[in-house]
XYZ file of C-alpha atoms in Angstrom:
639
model
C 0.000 0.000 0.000
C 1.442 3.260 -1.005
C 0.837 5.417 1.965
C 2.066 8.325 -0.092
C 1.323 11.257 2.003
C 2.100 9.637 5.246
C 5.736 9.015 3.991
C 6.147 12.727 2.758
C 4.830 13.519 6.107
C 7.584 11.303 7.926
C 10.059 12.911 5.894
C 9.128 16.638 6.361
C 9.239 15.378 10.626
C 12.620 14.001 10.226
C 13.567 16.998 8.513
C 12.683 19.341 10.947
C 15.007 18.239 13.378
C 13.556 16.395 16.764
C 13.173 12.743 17.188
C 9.946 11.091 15.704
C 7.429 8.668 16.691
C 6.125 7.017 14.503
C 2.690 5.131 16.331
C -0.166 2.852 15.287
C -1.941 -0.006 15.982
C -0.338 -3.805 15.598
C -0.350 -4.488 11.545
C -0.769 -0.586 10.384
C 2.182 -0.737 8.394
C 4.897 1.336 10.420
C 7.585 -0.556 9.828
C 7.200 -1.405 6.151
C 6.697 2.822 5.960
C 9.788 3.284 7.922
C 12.214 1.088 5.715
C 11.190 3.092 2.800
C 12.825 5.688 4.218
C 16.903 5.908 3.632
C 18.065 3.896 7.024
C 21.757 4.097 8.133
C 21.241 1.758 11.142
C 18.421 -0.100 12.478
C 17.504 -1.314 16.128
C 14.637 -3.656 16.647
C 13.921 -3.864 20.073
C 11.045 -6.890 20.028
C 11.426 -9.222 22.764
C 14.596 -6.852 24.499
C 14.328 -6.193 28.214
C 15.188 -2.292 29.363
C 18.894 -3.492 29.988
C 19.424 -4.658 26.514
C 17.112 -2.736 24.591
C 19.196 0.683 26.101
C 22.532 -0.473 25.108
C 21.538 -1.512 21.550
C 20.527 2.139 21.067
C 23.350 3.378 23.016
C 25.705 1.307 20.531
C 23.711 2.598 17.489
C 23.974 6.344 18.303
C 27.544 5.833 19.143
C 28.216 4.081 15.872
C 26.649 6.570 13.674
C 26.868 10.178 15.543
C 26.612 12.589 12.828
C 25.560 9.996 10.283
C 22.173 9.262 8.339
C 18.812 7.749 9.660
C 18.821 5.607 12.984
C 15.480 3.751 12.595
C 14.486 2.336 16.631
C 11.594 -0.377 15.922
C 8.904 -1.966 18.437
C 9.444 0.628 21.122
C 6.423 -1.555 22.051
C 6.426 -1.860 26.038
C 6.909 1.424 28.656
C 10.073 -0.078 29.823
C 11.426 0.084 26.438
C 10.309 3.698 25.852
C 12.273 4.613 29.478
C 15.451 2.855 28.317
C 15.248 4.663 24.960
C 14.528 8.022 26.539
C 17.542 7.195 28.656
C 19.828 6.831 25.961
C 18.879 9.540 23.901
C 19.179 11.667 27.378
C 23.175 9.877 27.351
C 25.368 11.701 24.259
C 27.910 9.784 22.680
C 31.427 10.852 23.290
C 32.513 13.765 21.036
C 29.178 14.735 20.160
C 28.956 17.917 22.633
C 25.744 16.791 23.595
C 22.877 14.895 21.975
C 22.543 13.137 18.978
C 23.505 15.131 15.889
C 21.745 11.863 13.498
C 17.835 11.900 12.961
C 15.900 9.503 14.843
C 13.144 7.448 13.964
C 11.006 5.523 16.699
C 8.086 2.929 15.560
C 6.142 1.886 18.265
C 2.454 0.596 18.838
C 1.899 2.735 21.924
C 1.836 6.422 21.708
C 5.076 7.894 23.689
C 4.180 10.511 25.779
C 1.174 8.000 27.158
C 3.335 5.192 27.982
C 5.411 7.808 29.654
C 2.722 9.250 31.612
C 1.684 5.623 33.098
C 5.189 4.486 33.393
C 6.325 7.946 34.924
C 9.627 8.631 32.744
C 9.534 12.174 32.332
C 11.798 12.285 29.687
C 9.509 11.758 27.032
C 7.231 14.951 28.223
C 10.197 17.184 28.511
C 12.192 16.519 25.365
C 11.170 17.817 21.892
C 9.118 14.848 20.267
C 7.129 14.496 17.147
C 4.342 12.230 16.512
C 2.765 10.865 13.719
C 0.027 7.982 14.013
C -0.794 5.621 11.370
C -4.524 5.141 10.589
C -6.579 2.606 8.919
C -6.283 2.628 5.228
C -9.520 2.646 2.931
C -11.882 -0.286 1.960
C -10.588 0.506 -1.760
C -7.008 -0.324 -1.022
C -7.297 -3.001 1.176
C -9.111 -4.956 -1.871
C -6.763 -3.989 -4.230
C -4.388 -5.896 -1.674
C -6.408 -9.045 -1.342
C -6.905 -9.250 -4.866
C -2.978 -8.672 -5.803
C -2.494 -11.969 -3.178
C -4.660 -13.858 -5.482
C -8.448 -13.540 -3.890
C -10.567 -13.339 -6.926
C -13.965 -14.463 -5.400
C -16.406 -12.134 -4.697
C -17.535 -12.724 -1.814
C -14.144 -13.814 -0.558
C -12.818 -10.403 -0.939
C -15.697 -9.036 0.689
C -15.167 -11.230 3.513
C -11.328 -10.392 3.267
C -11.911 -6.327 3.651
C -14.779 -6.453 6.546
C -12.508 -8.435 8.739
C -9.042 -6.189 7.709
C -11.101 -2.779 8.618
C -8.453 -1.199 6.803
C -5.266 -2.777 8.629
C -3.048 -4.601 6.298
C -1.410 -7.254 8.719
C -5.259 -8.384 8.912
C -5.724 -7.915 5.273
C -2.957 -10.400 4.446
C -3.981 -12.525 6.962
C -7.321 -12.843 5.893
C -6.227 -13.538 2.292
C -3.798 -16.519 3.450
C -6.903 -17.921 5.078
C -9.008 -18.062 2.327
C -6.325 -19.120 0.044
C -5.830 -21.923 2.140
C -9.076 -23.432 1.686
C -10.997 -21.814 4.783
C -14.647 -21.298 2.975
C -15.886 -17.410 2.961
C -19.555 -18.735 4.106
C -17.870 -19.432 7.576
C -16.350 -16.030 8.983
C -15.635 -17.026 12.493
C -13.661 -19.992 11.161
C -11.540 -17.177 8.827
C -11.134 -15.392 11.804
C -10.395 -17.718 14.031
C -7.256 -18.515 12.085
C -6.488 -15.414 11.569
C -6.421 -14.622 15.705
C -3.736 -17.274 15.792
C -1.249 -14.808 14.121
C -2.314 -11.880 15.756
C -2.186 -13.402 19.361
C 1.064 -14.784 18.686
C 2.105 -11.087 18.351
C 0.674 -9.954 21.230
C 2.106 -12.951 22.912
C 6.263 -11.486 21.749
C 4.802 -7.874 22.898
C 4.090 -8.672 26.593
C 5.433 -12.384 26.841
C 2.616 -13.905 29.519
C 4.044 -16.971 31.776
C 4.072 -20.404 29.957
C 0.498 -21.293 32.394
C -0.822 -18.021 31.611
C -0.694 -17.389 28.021
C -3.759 -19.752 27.395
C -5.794 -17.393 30.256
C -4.640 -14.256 28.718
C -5.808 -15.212 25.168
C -9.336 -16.687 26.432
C -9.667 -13.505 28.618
C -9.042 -11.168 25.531
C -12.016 -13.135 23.445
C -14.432 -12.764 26.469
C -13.662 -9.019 26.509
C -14.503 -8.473 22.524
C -17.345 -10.085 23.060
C -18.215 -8.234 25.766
C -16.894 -5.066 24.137
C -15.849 -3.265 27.351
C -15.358 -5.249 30.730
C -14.661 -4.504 34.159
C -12.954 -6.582 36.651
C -15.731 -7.753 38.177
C -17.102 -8.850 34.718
C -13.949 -10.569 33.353
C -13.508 -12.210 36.608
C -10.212 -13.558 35.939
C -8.787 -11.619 38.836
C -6.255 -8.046 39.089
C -3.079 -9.916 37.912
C -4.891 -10.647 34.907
C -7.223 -7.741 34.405
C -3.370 -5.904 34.666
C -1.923 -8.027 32.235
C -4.746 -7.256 29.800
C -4.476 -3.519 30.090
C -0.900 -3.616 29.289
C -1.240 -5.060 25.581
C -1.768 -2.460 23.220
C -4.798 -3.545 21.311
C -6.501 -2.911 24.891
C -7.405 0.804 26.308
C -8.849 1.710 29.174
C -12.495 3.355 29.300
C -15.143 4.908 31.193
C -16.186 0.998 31.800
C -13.380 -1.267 32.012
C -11.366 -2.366 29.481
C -11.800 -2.548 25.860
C -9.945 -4.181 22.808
C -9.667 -1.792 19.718
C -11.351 -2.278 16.379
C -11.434 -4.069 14.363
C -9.352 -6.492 16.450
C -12.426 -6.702 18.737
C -14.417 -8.179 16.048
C -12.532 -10.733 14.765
C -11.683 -12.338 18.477
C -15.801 -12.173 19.196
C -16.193 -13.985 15.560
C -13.873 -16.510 16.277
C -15.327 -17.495 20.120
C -18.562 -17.490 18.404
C -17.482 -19.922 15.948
C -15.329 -21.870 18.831
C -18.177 -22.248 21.720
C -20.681 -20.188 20.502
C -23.370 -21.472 23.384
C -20.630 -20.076 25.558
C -20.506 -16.720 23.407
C -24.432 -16.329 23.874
C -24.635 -17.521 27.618
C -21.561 -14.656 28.140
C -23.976 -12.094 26.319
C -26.302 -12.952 28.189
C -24.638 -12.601 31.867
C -22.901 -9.071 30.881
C -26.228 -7.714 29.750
C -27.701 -8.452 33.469
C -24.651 -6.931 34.968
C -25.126 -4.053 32.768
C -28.779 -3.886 33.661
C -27.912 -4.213 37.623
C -25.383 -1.204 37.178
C -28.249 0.679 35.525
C -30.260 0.476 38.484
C -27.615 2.167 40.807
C -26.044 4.555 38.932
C -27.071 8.004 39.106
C -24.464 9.959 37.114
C -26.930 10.317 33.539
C -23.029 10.145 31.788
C -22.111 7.061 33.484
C -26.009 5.895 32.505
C -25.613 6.698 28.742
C -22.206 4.578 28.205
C -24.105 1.665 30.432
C -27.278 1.666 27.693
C -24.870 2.257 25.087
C -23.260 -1.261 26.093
C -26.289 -2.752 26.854
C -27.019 -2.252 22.784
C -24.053 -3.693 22.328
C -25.156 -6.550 24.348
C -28.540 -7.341 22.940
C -26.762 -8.619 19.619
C -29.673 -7.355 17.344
C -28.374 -7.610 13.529
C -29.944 -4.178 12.713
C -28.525 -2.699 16.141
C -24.931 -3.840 15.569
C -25.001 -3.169 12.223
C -26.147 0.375 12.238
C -24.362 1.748 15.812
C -21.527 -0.639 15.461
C -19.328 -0.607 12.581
C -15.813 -2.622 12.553
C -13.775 0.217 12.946
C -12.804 3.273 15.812
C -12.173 5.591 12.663
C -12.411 5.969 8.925
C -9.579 6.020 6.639
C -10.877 9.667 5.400
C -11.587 11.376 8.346
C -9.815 9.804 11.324
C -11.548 9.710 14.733
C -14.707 11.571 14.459
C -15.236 14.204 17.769
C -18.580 14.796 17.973
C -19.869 18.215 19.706
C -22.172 21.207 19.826
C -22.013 23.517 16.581
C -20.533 27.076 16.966
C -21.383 30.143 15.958
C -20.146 30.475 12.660
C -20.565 26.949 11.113
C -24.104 27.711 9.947
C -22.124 27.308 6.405
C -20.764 24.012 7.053
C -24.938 22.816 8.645
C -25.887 24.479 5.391
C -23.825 21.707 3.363
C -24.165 19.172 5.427
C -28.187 19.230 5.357
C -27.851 19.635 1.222
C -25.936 16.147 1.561
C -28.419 14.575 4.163
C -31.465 15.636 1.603
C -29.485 13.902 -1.358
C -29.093 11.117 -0.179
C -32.616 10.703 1.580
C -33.879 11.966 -1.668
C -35.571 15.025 -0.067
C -35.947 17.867 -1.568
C -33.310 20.157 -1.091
C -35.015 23.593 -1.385
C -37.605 22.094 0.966
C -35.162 21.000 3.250
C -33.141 24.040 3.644
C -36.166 25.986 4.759
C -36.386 23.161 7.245
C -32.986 23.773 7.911
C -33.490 27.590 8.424
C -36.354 26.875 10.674
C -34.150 24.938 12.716
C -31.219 27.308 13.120
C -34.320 30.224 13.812
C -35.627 28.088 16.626
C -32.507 27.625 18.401
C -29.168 28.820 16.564
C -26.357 26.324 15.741
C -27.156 24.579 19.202
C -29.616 23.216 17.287
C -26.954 20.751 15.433
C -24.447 18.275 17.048
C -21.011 18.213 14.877
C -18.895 15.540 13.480
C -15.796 16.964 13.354
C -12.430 14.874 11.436
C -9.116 14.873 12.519
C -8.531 18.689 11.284
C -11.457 19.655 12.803
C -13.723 20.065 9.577
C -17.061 19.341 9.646
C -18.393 15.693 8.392
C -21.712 14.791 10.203
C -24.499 15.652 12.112
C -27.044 15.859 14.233
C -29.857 17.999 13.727
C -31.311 17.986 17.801
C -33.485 20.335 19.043
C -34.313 21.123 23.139
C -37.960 20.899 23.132
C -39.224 24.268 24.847
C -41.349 26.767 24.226
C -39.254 28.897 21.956
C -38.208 25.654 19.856
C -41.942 24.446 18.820
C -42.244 26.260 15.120
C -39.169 24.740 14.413
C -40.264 21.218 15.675
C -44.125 20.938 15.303
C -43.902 21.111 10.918
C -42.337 17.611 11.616
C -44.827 16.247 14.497
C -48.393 18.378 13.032
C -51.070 16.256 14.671
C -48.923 14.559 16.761
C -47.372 17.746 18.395
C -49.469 18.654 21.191
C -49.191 15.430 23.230
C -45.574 14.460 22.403
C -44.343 18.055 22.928
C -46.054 18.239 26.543
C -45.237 15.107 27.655
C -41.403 15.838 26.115
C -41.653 19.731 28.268
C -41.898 17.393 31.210
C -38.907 15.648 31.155
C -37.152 19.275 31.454
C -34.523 18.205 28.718
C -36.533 16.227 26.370
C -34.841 16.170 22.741
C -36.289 16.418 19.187
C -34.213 14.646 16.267
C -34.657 15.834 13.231
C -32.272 14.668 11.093
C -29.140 12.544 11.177
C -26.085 12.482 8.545
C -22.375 11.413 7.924
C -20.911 10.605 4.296
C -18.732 7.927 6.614
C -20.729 4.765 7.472
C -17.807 4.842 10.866
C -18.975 8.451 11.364
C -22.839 7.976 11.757
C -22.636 5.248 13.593
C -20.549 7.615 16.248
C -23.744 10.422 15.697
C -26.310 7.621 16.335
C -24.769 6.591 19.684
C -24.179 9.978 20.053
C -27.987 10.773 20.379
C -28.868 8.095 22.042
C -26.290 9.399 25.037
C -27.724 12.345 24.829
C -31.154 11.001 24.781
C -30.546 9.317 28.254
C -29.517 12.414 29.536
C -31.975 14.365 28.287
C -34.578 11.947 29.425
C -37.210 11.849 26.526
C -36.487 11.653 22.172
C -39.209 12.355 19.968
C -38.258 11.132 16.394
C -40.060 12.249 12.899
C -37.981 10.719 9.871
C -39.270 9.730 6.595
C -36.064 7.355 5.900
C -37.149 3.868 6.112
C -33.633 2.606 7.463
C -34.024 4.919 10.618
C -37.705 3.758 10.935
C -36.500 0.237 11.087
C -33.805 1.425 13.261
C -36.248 2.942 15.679
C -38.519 -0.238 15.359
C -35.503 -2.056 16.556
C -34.868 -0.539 19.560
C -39.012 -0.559 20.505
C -39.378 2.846 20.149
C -43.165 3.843 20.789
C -44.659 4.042 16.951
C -46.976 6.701 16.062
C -47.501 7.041 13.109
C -47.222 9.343 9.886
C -47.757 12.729 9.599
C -50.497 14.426 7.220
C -48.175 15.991 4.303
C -45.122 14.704 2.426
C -42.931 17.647 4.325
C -39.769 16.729 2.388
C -41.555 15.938 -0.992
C -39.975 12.399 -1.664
C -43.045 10.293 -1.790
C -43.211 9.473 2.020
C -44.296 11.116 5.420
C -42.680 11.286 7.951
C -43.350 8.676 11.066
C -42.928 9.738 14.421
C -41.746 7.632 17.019
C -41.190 8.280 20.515
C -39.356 6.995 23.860
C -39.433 7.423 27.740
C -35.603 7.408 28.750
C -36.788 7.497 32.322
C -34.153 6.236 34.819
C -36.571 3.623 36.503
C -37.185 2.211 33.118
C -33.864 1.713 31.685
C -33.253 -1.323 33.008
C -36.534 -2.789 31.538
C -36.042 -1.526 28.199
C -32.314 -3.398 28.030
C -34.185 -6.616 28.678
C -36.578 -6.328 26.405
C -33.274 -5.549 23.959
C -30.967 -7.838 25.681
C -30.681 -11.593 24.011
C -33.585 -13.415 24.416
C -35.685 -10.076 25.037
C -36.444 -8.651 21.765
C -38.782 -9.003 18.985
C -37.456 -11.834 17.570
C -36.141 -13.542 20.398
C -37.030 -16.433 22.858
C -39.655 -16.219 25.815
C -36.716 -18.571 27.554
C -33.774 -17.696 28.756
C -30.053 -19.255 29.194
C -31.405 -21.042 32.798
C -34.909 -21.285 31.287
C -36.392 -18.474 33.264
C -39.005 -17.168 31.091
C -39.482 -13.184 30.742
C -42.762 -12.848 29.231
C -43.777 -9.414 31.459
C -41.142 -8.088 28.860
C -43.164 -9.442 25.859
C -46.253 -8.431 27.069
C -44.689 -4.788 27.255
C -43.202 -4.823 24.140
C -46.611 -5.693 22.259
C -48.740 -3.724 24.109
C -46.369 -0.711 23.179
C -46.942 -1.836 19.553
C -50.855 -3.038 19.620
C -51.239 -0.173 16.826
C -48.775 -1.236 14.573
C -50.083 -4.914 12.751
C -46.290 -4.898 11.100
C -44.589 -5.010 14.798
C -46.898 -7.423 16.562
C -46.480 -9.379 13.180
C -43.074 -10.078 15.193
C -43.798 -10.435 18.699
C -42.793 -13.970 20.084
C -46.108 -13.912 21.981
C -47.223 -15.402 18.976
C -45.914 -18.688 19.178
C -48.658 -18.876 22.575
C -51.870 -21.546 21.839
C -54.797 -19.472 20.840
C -53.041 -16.655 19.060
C -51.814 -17.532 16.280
C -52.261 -14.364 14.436
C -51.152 -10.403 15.063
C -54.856 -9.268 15.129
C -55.486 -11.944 17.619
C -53.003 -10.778 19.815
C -53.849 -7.306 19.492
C -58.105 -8.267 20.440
C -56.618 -10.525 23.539
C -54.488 -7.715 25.047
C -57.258 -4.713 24.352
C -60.006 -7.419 26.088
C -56.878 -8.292 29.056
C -56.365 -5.182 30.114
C -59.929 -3.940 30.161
C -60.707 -7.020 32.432
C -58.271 -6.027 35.054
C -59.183 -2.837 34.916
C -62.788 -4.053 36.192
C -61.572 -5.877 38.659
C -62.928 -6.181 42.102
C -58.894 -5.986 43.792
C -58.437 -2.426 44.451
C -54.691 -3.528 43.506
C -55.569 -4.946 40.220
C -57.697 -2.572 39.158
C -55.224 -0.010 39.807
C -53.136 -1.900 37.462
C -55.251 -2.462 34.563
C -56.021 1.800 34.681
C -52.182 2.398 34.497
C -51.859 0.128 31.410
C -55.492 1.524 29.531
C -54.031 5.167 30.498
C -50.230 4.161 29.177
C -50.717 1.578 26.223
C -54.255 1.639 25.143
C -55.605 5.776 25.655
C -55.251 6.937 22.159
C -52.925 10.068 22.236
C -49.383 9.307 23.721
C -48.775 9.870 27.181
C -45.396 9.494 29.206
C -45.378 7.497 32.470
C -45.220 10.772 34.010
C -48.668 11.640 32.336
C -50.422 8.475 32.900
C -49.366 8.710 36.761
C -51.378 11.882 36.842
C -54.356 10.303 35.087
C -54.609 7.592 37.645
C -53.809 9.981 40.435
C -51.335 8.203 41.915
C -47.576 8.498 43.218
C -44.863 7.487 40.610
C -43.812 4.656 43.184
C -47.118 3.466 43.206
C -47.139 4.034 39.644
C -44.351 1.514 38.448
C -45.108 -0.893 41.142
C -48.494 -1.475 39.624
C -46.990 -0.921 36.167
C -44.902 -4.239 36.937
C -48.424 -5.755 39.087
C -50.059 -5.331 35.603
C -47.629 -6.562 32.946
C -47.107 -9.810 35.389
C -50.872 -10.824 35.516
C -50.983 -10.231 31.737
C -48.083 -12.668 31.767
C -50.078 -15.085 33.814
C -53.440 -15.065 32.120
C -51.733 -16.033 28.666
C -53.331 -18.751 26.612
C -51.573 -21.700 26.699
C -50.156 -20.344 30.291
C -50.045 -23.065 32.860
């Protein structure tokens, strides 16, 4: 791979006189960049200690002073980066100080971090510069699977999802399929593949001979988890350590976390390896995710907790649409996403204009939209994808709901807006989302999670889209439906739909379930111990009893005696108006709650329904549950 402007980078670096670092994860290419360069002398320091590693670069500088390019490879461990910072600190005799030679170091750690952790302050006091190596495009990395002699289509596609644009993984997924390993059988590709890969890791950190087998089975239960805490990978601190240190692992807001696309590939291959195992472990981290969701009260600390329990749930359309194979795009680097300034009204301009192409909106239509928008509430109205120069590439187009924002907001809602905006007012945060958009399929992934974060914190998301991937999206993640709007507002031959959800603290851990494996629309009434959740089913259809297409899906179904969507719908509607006649006070109660939440025409929030029934909001979820769990009971075919 060519890498053309990275190497005239290097070059202009070396030129300007301090040492360079040269970072990037394992298999980006830095050392096959490097040795294009003109090299006098090279050190490798793989497998060194800090003794050796020093003296080899000691020797080197000594060798050469005043002579071409000394090239330092796999600076790879923080003792290695304090014996190299030593020597550089040491000048060779007759030099009258320093190292008069340029200086390359390639390492997969970034410097001045290993030096913060490892506390060698040499490396934030001397003059270093760093350059990082990113993924390289989808385009390249098949031109490199095809030059090793992958010619089948769908080979090659397997080949370049698994790389995600690194081209140790690229070549390694090539050799596989070469070798005979079929492309219908991914975790088997990538289970080979690991072998390399883990063999690396293994001459980065070298574990003890009896622990190398626990450190490689720990790192596939943490990509499967996708970020784990002690507590979670239970393989105790000496472990949990020796994780941390490898540098395909970071540290997070929630454990640990292997990096992308590395993370997919081990998760494929335990899949393919012990894959009840893989679902059972899904399974137990969703409930510990759920169980943290009921303590926490920082909303921050909540969002990243609902963000994994997404993760969790496994859902094809979930995973596929928030959770790409990659950290970063080869085009823009690591998206950060934040409010819009003053002055960027430009950049919303074109990135609207893009988000109306490709929905096949009208544009004119859409920038009045747009203009609406920035009336309502300014730039703040937009959430910005910025790339690694800090240029524009996505957003977010998500309004506060208050009184000043409604002409912007209720074009989208019309007869919908009265009840969603009051019960959204109430939340004192609630969010509108109009609009969501990156050219980079890595990017708007990072804006959807993005407003689902912010949706937690907010409390309350009312949605109005007229693209049928975010309505499946939505549908997906049991959003309440309610359906289209009066006018085709974009003029592309579809409404809008509006969709709603309650992000309400108390309920968060009840909407994971119904996510989580097992819980979800398509999933099984029994779980991994045979513990059946139908309360969750019950709640999830009666959330959807207007929408024939949903309860078309609900796993209720399977029940004796309703064998059809319409059947189910008439059962629940006759259910709940039964226990709302009942003679226990209790029950009663119950059955008003779910009439006044599910079944009263216009949307309400719980907050709503509460004061409809006139009761407290601990009395009101307590009966909430009371009801769904009776439902549960009476169900045909329910001994």
């Amino acid at each position: 791979m060519e890498r053309t402007e990275e190497l005239a980078a290097l070059r202009a670096a070396l030129e300007a006189g301090p040492p360079v670092h040269l970072g990037g994860m394992l298999g980006s290419g830095k050392s096959r960049l490097a040795r294009r360069l003109p090299v006098a002398d090279a050190v490798d320091l793989a497998g060194l200690g800090a003794g050796e590693a020093g003296s080899r670069v000691r020797a080197a500088l000594a060798a050469g002073s005043g002579g071409g390019l000394l090239l330092v490879d796999s600076v790879d461990a923080p003792e290695q980066a304090e014996a190299v910072a030593a020597a550089l600190e040491d000048p060779p005799a007759g030099t009258g100080g320093g190292p008069r030679r340029p200086v390359l170091l390639v390492g997969r750690f970034p410097l001045r971090a290993v030096a913060v952790d490892a506390a060698v302050a040499g490396w934030a006091e001397r003059p270093l510069t760093t350059l990082t190596l990113g993924p390289v495009g989808a385009g390249a990395v098949e031109a490199q699977v095809r030059a090793y002699g992958v010619e089948d289509p769908e080979a090659v596609a397997l080949a370049v999802r698994l790389a995600g644009g690194n081209p140790l993984l690229a070549r390694l997924a090539a050799r596989t399929l070469l070798a005979g390993t079929p492309a219908d059988a991914p975790g088997a590709v990538a289970d080979a593949m690991t072998e390399e890969v883990l063999l690396r890791l293994d001459r980065e950190r070298p574990a003890p001979a009896h622990g190398s087998g626990r450190r490689r089975h720990a790192l596939r239960l943490l990509a499967t988890v996708r970020a784990g805490d002690e507590r979670l990978l239970s393989g105790g601190p000496d472990l949990f350590s020796a994780l941390a240190g490898l540098s395909l692992v970071r540290r997070e807001r929630l454990g640990l976390a292997v990096r992308e696309p590395f993370r997919t590939l081990f998760e494929l291959a335990y899949q393919w390896r012990r894959p009840q195992h893989h679902e059972g472990l899904r399974a137990r981290a969703a409930d510990y995710r759920r169980a943290l969701l009921t303590e926490r009260r920082d909303p921050q600390e909540r969002a990243r907790l609902v963000e994994q329990g997404l993760f969790l749930s496994g859902d094809p359309t979930l995973r596929g649409s928030l959770f790409p194979p990659a950290e970063e795009s080869a085009a823009i680097g690591p998206a950060a996403i934040g409010p819009a300034r003053a002055g960027e009204t430009e950049d919303i301009g074109r990135l609207m204009r893009g988000w109306a192409v490709r929905g096949g909106f009208d544009v004119r239509r859409c920038e009045r939209i747009t203009g609406q928008w920035l009336d309502a509430a300014g730039p703040a109205a937009f959430r910005l994808a910025r790339d690694r120069d800090g240029r524009p590439v996505g957003l977010a187009a998500l309004l506060p709901v208050a009184q000043g924002t409604q002409a912007g907001i209720e074009p989208l809602l019309q007869q919908h807006a009265t009840g969603l905006l009051d019960g959204a007012r109430e939340h004192s945060g609630g969010l509108f989302l109009g609009a969501a958009y990156a050219a980079d399929p890595v990017a708007h992934a990072q804006i959807l999670r993005d407003i689902l974060g912010q949706a937690v914190i907010a409390g309350h998301l009312v949605v109005s889209t007229a693209s049928p991937d975010y309505q499946t999206l939505l549908r997906a993640l049991s959003f309440r439906p309610h359906g289209g709007i009066r006018d085709d507002v974009y003029r592309c031959g579809r409404r809008p739909e509006v969709y709603s959800h309650d992000f309400n603290p108390a309920g968060l851990p009840g909407w994971m379930r119904t996510l989580g494996p097992g819980g979800g629309p398509a999933g099984r009434l029994e779980g991994e111990a045979g513990a059946v959740d139908v309360p969750g089913a019950v709640a999830w259809a009666l959330a959807r009893i207007r929408d024939p297409r949903a309860l078309a899906r609900s796993p209720l179904l399977a029940r004796p005696g309703l064998p059809t969507a319409q059947a189910l719908r008439d059962w629940l509607d006759n259910a709940v108006l039964e226990l709302a006649l009942a003679d226990a006070p209790a029950d009663a109660e119950a059955g008003a709650i779910l009439r006044a939440y599910y079944l009263g025409g216009r949307p309400r929030t719980h907050h709503q329904a509460a004061r409809e029934v006139h009761v407290s909001r601990a009395t009101y979820f307590r009966r909430l549950r009371r009801g769904l769990a009776l439902l549960a009971d009476r169900l045909p075919g329910t001994l």
